[in-house]
PDB file of C-alpha atoms in Angstrom:
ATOM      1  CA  UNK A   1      76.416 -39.969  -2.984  1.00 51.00           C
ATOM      2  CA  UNK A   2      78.733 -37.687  -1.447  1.00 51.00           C
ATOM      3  CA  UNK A   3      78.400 -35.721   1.888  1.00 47.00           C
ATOM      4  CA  UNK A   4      78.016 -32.126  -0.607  1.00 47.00           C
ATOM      5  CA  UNK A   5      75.433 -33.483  -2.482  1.00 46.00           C
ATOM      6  CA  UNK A   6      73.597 -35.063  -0.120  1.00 42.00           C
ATOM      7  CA  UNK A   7      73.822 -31.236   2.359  1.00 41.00           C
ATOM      8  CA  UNK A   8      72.868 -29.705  -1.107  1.00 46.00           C
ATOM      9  CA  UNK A   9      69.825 -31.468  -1.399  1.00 45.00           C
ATOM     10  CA  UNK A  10      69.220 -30.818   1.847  1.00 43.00           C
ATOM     11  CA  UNK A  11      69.519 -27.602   1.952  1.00 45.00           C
ATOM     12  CA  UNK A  12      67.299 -27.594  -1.531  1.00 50.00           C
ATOM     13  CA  UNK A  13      64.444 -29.225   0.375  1.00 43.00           C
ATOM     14  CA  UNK A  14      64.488 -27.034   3.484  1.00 46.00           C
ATOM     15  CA  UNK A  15      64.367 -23.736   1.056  1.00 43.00           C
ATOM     16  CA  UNK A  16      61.077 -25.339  -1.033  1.00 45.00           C
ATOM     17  CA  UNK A  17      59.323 -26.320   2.363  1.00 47.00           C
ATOM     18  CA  UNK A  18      59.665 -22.375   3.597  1.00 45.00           C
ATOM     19  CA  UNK A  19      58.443 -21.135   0.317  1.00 45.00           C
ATOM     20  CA  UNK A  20      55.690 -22.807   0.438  1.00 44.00           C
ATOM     21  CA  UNK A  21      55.051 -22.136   4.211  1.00 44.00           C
ATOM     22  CA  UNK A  22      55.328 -18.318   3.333  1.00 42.00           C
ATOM     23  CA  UNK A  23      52.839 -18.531   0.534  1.00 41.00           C
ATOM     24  CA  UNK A  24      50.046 -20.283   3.103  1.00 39.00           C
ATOM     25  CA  UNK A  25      51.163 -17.566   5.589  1.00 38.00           C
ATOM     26  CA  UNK A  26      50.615 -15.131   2.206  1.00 41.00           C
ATOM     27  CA  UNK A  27      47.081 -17.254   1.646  1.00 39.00           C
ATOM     28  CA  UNK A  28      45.565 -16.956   5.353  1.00 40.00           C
ATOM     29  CA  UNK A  29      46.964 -13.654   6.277  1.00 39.00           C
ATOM     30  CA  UNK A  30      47.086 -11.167   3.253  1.00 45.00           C
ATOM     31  CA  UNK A  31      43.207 -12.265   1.876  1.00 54.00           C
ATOM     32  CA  UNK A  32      40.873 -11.733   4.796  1.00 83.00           C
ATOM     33  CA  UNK A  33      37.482 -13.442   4.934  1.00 90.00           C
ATOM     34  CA  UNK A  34      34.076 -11.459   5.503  1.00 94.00           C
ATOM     35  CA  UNK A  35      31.011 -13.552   6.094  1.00 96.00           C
ATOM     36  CA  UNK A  36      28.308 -11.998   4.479  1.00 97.00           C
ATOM     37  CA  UNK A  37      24.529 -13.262   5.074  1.00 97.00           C
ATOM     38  CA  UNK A  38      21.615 -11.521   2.899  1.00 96.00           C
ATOM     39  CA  UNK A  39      18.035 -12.578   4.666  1.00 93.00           C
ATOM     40  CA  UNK A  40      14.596 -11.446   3.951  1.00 90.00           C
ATOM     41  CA  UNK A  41      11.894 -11.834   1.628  1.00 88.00           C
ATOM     42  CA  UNK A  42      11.226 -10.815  -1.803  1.00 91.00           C
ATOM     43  CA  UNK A  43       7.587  -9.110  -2.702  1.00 84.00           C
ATOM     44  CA  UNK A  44       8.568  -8.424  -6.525  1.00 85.00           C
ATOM     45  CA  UNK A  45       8.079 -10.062  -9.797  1.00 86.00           C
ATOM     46  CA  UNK A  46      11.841  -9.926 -10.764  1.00 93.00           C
ATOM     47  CA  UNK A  47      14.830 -11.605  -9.155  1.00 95.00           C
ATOM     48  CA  UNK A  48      17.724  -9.920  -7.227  1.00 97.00           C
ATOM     49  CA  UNK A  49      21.233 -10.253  -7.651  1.00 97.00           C
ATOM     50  CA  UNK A  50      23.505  -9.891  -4.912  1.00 97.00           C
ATOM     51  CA  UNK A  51      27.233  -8.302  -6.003  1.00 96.00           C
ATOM     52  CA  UNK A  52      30.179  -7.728  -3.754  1.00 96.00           C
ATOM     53  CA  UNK A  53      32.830  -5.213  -5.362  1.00 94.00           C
ATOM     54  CA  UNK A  54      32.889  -7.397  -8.749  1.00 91.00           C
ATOM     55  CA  UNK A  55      31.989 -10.457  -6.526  1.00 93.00           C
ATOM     56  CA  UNK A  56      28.582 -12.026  -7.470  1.00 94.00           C
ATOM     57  CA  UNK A  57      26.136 -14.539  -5.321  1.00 96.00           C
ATOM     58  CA  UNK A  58      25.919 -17.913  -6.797  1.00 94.00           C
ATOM     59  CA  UNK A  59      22.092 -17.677  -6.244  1.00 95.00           C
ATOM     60  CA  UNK A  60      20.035 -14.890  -7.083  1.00 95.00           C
ATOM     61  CA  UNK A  61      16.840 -13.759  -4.415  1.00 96.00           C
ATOM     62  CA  UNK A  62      13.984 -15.609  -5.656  1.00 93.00           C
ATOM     63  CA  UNK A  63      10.403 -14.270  -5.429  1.00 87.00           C
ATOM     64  CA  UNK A  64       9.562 -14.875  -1.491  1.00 86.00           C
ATOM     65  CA  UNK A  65      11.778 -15.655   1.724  1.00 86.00           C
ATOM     66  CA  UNK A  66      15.703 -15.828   1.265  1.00 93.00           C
ATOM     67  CA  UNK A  67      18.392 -16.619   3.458  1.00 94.00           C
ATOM     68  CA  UNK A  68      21.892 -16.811   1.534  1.00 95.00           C
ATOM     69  CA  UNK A  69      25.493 -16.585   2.990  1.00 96.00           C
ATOM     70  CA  UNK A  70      28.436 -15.975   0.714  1.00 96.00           C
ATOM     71  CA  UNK A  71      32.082 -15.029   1.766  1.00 95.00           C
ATOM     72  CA  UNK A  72      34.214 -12.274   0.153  1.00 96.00           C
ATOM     73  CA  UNK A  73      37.854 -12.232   0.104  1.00 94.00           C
ATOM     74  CA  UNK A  74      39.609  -8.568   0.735  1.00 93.00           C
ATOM     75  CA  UNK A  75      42.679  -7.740  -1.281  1.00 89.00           C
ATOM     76  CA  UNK A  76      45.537  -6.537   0.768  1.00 87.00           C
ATOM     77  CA  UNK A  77      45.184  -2.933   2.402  1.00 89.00           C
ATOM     78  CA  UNK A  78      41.844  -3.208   1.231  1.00 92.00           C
ATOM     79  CA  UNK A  79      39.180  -2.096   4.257  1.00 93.00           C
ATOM     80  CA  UNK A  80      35.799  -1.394   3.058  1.00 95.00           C
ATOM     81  CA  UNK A  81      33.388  -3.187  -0.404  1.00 96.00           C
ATOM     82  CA  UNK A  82      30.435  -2.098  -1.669  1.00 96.00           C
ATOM     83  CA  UNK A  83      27.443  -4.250  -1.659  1.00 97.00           C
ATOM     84  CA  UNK A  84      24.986  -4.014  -4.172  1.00 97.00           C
ATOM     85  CA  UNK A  85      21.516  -5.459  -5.062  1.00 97.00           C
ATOM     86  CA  UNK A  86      20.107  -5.372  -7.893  1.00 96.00           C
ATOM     87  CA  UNK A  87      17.021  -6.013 -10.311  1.00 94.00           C
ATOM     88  CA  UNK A  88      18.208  -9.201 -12.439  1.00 93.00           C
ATOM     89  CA  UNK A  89      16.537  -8.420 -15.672  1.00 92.00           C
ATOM     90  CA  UNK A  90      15.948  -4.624 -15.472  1.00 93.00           C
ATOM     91  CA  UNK A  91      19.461  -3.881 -13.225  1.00 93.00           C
ATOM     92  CA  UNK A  92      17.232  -1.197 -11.151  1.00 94.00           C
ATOM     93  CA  UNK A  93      19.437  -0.610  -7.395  1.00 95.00           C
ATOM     94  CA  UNK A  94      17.088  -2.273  -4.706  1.00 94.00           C
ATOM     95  CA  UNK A  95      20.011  -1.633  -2.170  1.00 95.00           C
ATOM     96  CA  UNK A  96      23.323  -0.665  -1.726  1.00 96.00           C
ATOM     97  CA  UNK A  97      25.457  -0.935   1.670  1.00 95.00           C
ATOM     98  CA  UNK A  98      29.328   0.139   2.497  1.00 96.00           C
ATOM     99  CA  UNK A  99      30.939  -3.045   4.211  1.00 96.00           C
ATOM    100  CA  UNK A 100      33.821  -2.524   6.623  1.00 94.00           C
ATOM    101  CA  UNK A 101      36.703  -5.171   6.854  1.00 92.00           C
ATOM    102  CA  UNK A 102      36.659  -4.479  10.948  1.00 92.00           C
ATOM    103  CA  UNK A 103      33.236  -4.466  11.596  1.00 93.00           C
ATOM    104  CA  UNK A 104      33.394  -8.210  11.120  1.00 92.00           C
ATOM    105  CA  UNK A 105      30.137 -10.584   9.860  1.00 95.00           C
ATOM    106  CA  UNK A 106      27.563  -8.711   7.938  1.00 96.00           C
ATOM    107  CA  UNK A 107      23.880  -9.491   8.110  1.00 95.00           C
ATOM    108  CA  UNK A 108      21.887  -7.913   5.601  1.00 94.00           C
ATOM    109  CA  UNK A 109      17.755  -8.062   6.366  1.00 92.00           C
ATOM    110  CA  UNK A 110      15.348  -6.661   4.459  1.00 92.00           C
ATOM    111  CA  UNK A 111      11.770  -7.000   2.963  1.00 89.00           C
ATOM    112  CA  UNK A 112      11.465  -5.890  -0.624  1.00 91.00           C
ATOM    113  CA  UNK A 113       7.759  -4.964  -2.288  1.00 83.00           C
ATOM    114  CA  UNK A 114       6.285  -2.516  -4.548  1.00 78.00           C
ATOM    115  CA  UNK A 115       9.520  -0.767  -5.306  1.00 84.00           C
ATOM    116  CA  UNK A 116      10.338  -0.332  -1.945  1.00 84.00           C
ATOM    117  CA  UNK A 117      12.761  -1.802   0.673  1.00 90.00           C
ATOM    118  CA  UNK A 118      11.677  -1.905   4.015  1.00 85.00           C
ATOM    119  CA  UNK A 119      12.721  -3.067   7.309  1.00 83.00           C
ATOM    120  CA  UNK A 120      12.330  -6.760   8.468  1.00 79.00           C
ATOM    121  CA  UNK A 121      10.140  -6.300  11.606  1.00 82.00           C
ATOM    122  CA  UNK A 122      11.668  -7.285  14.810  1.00 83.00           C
ATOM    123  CA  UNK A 123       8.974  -9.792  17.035  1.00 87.00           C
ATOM    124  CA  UNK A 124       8.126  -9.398  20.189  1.00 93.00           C
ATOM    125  CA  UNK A 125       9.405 -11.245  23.031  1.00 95.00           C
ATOM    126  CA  UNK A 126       7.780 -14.637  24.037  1.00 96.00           C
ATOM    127  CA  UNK A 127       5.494 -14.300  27.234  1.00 97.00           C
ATOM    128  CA  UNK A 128       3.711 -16.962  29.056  1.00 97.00           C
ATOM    129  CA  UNK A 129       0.162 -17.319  28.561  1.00 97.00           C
ATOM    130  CA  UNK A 130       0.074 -14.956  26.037  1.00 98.00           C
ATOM    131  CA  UNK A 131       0.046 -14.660  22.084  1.00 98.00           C
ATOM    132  CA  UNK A 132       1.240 -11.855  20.186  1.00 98.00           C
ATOM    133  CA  UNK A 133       0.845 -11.673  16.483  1.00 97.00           C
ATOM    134  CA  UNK A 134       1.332  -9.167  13.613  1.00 97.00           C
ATOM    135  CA  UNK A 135       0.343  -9.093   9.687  1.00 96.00           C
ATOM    136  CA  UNK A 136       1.200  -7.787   6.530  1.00 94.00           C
ATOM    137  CA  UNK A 137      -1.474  -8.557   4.133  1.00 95.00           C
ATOM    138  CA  UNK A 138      -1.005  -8.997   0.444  1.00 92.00           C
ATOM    139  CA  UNK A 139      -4.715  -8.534  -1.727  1.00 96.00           C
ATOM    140  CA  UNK A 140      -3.008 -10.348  -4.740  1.00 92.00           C
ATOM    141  CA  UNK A 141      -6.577 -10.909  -6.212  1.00 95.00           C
ATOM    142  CA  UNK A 142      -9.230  -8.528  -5.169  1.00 96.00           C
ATOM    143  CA  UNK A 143      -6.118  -5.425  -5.232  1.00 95.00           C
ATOM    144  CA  UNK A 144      -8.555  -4.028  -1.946  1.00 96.00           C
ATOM    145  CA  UNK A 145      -6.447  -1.268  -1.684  1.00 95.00           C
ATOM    146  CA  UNK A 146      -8.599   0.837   1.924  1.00 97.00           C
ATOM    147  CA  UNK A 147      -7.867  -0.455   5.477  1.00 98.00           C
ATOM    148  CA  UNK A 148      -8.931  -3.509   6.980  1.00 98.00           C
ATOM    149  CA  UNK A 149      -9.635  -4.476  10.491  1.00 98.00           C
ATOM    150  CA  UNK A 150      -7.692  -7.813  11.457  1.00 98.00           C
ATOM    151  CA  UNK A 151      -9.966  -9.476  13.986  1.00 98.00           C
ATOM    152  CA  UNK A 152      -8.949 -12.692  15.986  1.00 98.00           C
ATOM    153  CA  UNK A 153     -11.676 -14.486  18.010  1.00 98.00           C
ATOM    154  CA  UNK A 154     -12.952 -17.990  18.961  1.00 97.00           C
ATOM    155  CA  UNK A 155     -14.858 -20.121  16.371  1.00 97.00           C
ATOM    156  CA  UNK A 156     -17.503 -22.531  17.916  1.00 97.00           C
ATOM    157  CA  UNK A 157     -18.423 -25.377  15.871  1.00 92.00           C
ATOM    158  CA  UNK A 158     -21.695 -25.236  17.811  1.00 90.00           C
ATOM    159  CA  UNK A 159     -24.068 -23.242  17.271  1.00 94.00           C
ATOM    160  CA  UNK A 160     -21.155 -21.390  14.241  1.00 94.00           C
ATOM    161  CA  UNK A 161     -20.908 -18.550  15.840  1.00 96.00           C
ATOM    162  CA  UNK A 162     -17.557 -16.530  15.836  1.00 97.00           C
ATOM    163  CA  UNK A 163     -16.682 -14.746  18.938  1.00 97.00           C
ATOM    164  CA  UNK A 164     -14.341 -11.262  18.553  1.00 98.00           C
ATOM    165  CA  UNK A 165     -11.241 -11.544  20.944  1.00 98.00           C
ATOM    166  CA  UNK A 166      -9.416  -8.710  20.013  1.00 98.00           C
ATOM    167  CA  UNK A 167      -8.762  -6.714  16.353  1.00 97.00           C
ATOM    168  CA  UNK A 168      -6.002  -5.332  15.104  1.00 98.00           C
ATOM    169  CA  UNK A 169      -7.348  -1.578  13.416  1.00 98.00           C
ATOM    170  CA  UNK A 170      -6.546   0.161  10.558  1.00 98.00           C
ATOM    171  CA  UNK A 171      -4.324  -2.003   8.960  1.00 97.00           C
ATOM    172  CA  UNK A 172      -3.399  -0.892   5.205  1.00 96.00           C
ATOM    173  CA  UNK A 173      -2.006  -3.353   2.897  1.00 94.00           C
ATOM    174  CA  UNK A 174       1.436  -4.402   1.582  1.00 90.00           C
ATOM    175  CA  UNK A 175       2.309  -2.717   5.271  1.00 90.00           C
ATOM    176  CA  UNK A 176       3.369  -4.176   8.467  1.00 92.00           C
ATOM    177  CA  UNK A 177       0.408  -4.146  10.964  1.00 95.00           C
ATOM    178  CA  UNK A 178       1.254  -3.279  14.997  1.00 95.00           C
ATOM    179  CA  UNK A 179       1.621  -6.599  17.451  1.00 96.00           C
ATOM    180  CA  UNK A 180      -1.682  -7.756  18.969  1.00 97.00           C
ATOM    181  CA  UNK A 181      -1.538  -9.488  22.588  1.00 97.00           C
ATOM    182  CA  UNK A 182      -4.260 -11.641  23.817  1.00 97.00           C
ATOM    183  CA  UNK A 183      -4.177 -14.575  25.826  1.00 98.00           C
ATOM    184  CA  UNK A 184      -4.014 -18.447  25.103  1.00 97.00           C
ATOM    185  CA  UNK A 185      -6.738 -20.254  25.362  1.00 96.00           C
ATOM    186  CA  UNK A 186      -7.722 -23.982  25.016  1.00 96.00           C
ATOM    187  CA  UNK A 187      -9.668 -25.345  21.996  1.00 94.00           C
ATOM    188  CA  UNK A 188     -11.228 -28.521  23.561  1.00 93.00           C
ATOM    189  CA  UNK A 189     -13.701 -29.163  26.108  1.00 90.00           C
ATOM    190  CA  UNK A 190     -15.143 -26.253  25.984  1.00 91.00           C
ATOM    191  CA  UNK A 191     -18.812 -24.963  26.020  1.00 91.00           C
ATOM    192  CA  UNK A 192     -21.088 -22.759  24.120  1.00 92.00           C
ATOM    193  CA  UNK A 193     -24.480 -22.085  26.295  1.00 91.00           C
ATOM    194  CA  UNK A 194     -24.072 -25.069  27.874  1.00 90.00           C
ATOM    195  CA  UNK A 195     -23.494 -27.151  24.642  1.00 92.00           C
ATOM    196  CA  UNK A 196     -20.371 -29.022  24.294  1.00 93.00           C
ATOM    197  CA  UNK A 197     -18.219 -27.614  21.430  1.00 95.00           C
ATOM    198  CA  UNK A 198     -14.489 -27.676  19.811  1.00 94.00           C
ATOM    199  CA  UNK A 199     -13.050 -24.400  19.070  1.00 96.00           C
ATOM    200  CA  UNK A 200     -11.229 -22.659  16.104  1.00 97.00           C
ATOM    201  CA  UNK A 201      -8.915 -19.707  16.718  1.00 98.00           C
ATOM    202  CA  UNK A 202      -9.792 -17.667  13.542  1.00 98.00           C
ATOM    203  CA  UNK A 203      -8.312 -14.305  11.851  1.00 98.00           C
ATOM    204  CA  UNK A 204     -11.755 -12.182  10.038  1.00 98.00           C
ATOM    205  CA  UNK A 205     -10.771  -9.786   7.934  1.00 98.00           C
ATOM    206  CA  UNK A 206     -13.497  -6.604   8.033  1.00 98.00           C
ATOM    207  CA  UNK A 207     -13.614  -3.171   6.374  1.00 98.00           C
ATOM    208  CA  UNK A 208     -12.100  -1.056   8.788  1.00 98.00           C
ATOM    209  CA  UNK A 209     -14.429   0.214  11.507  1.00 97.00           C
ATOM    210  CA  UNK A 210     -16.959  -2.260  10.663  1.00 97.00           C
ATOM    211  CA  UNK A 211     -18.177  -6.116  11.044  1.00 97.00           C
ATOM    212  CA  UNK A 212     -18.538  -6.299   7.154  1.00 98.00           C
ATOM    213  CA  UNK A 213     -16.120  -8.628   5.515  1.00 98.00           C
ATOM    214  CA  UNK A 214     -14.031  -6.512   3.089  1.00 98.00           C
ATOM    215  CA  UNK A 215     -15.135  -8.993   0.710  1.00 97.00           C
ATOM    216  CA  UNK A 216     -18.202  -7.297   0.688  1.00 96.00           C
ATOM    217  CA  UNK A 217     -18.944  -6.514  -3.211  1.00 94.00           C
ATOM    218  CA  UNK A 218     -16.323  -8.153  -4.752  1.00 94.00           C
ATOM    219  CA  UNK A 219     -16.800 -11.456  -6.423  1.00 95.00           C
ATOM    220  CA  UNK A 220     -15.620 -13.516  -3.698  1.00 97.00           C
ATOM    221  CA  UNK A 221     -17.336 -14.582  -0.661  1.00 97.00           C
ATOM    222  CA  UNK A 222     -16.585 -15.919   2.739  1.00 97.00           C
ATOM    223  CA  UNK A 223     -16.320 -19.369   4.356  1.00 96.00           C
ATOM    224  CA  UNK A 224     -16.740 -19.044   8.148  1.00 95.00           C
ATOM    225  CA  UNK A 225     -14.396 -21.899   8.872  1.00 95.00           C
ATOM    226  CA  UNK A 226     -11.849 -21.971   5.507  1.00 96.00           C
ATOM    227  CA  UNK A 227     -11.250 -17.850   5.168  1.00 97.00           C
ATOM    228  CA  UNK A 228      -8.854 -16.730   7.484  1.00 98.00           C
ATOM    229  CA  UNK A 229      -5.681 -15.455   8.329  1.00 98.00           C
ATOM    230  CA  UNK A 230      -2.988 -17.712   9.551  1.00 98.00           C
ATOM    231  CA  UNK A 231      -3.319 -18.238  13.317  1.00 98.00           C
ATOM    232  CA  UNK A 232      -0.624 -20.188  15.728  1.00 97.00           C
ATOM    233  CA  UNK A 233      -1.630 -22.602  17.934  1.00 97.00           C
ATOM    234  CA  UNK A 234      -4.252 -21.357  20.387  1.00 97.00           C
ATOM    235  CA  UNK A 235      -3.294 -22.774  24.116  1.00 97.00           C
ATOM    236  CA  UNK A 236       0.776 -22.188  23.627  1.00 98.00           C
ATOM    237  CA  UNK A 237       2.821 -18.885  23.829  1.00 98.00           C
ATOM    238  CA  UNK A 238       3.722 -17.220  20.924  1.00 98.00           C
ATOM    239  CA  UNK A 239       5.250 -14.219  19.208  1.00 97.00           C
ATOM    240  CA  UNK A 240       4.828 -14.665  15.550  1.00 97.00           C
ATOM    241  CA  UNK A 241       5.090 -12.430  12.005  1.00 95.00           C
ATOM    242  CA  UNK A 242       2.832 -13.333   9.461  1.00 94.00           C
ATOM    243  CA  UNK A 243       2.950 -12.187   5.933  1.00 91.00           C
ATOM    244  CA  UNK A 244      -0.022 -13.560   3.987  1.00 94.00           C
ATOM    245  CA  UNK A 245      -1.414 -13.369   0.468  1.00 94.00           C
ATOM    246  CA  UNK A 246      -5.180 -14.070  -1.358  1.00 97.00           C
ATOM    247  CA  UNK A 247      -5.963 -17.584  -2.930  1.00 97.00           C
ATOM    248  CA  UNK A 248      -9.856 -18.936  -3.575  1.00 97.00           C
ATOM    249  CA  UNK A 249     -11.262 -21.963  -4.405  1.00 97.00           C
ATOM    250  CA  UNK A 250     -14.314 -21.619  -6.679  1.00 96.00           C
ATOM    251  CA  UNK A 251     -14.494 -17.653  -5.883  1.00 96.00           C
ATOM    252  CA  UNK A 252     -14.659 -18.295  -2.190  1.00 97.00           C
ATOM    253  CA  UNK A 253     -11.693 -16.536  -0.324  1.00 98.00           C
ATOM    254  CA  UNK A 254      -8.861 -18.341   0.678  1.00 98.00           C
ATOM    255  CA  UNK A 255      -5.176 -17.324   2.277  1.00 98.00           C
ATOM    256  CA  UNK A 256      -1.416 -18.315   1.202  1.00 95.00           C
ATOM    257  CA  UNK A 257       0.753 -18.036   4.618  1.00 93.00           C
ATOM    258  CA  UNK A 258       3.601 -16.003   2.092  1.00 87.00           C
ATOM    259  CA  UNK A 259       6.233 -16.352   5.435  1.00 84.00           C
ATOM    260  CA  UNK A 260       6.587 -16.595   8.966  1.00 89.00           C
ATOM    261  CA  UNK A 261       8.543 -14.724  11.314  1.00 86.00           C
TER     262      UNK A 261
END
């Protein structure tokens, strides 16, 4: 082979090997990643689907919590996408949101029910020796549709007797309820008039203003012990969301913990 057509070659290589180090450069430069994270919970009957520009989610939002994370690519000198979220079936908006190239990751929260897009609610911070705790209560089978008085209090196995703590007022459902604080407390060795007795940290559910469970002349009925709202653990700190729906076993009242926060 002689010396010009071994240079040529060369040469032919060196050309090929920038090409192809432009079009990477093209690749990571010219198409600009956004992280995009959509995280909530769905209330409704129908699925959502997530679009970016003409982009689509590879999932859609299921019926409860969702936490999904997608990427979109911008074309060059492009600086802001529309995000959109839709109804799968009937294509109805649920939410739309202007992205911006240099405000960087997006996180999209939201809680979806009835029509209506609200708001995840942001908990309170942890403090020791206390618990804090809020609702949103779903009446999927009785549809109780007046206020309700959330009550938290100490269940003693002996002699059954429930104990109020603290209650949580006026609380209308398919709505966030305020954040309760009361302190931790243990659930062993204690004492009930002198009587040795375990204890149950326990959620009643009353008509508002009253110590009448809102059960009360519907055709379900109330276990002491097996109807209530979902509690955390009793003796440690806490700061927890609870979103909670109706269930019964042979028409006595039950609760589905939907999600927690």
């Amino acid at each position: 082979m002689t010396y010009a057509k071994i240079f040529t070659l060369i040469a032919g290589v060196m050309l090929l090997t920038t090409a192809a180090c432009n079009k990477k450069t093209d690749f990571l430069y010219k198409g600009e990643m956004l992280p995009i994270t959509v995280k909530g919970y769905n209330g409704g009957s129908e699925d959502l689907e997530v679009k970016v520009d003409t982009f689509k989610f590879k999932y859609n939002l299921n019926s409860g919590n969702f936490n999904q994370s997608e990427a979109y690519t911008f074309r060059e000198n492009q600086h802001t996408v529309k995000l959109t979220i839709s109804g799968q079936e009937t294509g109805k908006i649920v939410l739309e949101k202007e992205l911006k190239k240099e405000e960087g990751k997006a996180v999209i929260s939201f809680f979806y029910m009835n029509g209506q897009v609200m708001n995840m609610p942001q908990k309170e911070a942890k403090e020791d020796g206390k618990i804090k705790i809020s609702y949103l209560f779903m009446p999927t089978l009785t549809h109780y549709s007046e206020p309700v008085d959330i009550v938290l209090g100490k269940y003693y196995f002996t002699p059954k007797v429930f104990e109020e703590i603290t209650r949580i007022k006026n609380v209308k459902p398919n709505e966030f309820s305020e954040t309760v604080t009361l302190s931790t407390f243990p659930t062993t060795g204690q004492q009930y008039n002198g009587q040795n007795t375990p204890v149950l940290f326990k959620a009643y559910i009353y008509k508002a203003g009253t110590n009448e469970y809102y059960t009360q002349g519907t055709a379900y009925s109330w276990h002491p012990t097996s109807s209530s709202a979902p509690t955390p653990a009793a003796p440690n700190p806490s700061s927890t969301i609870y979103i909670f729906s109706e269930s019964e076993i042979d028409r006595s009242i039950r609760f589905n913990k939907n999600l927690e926060l």
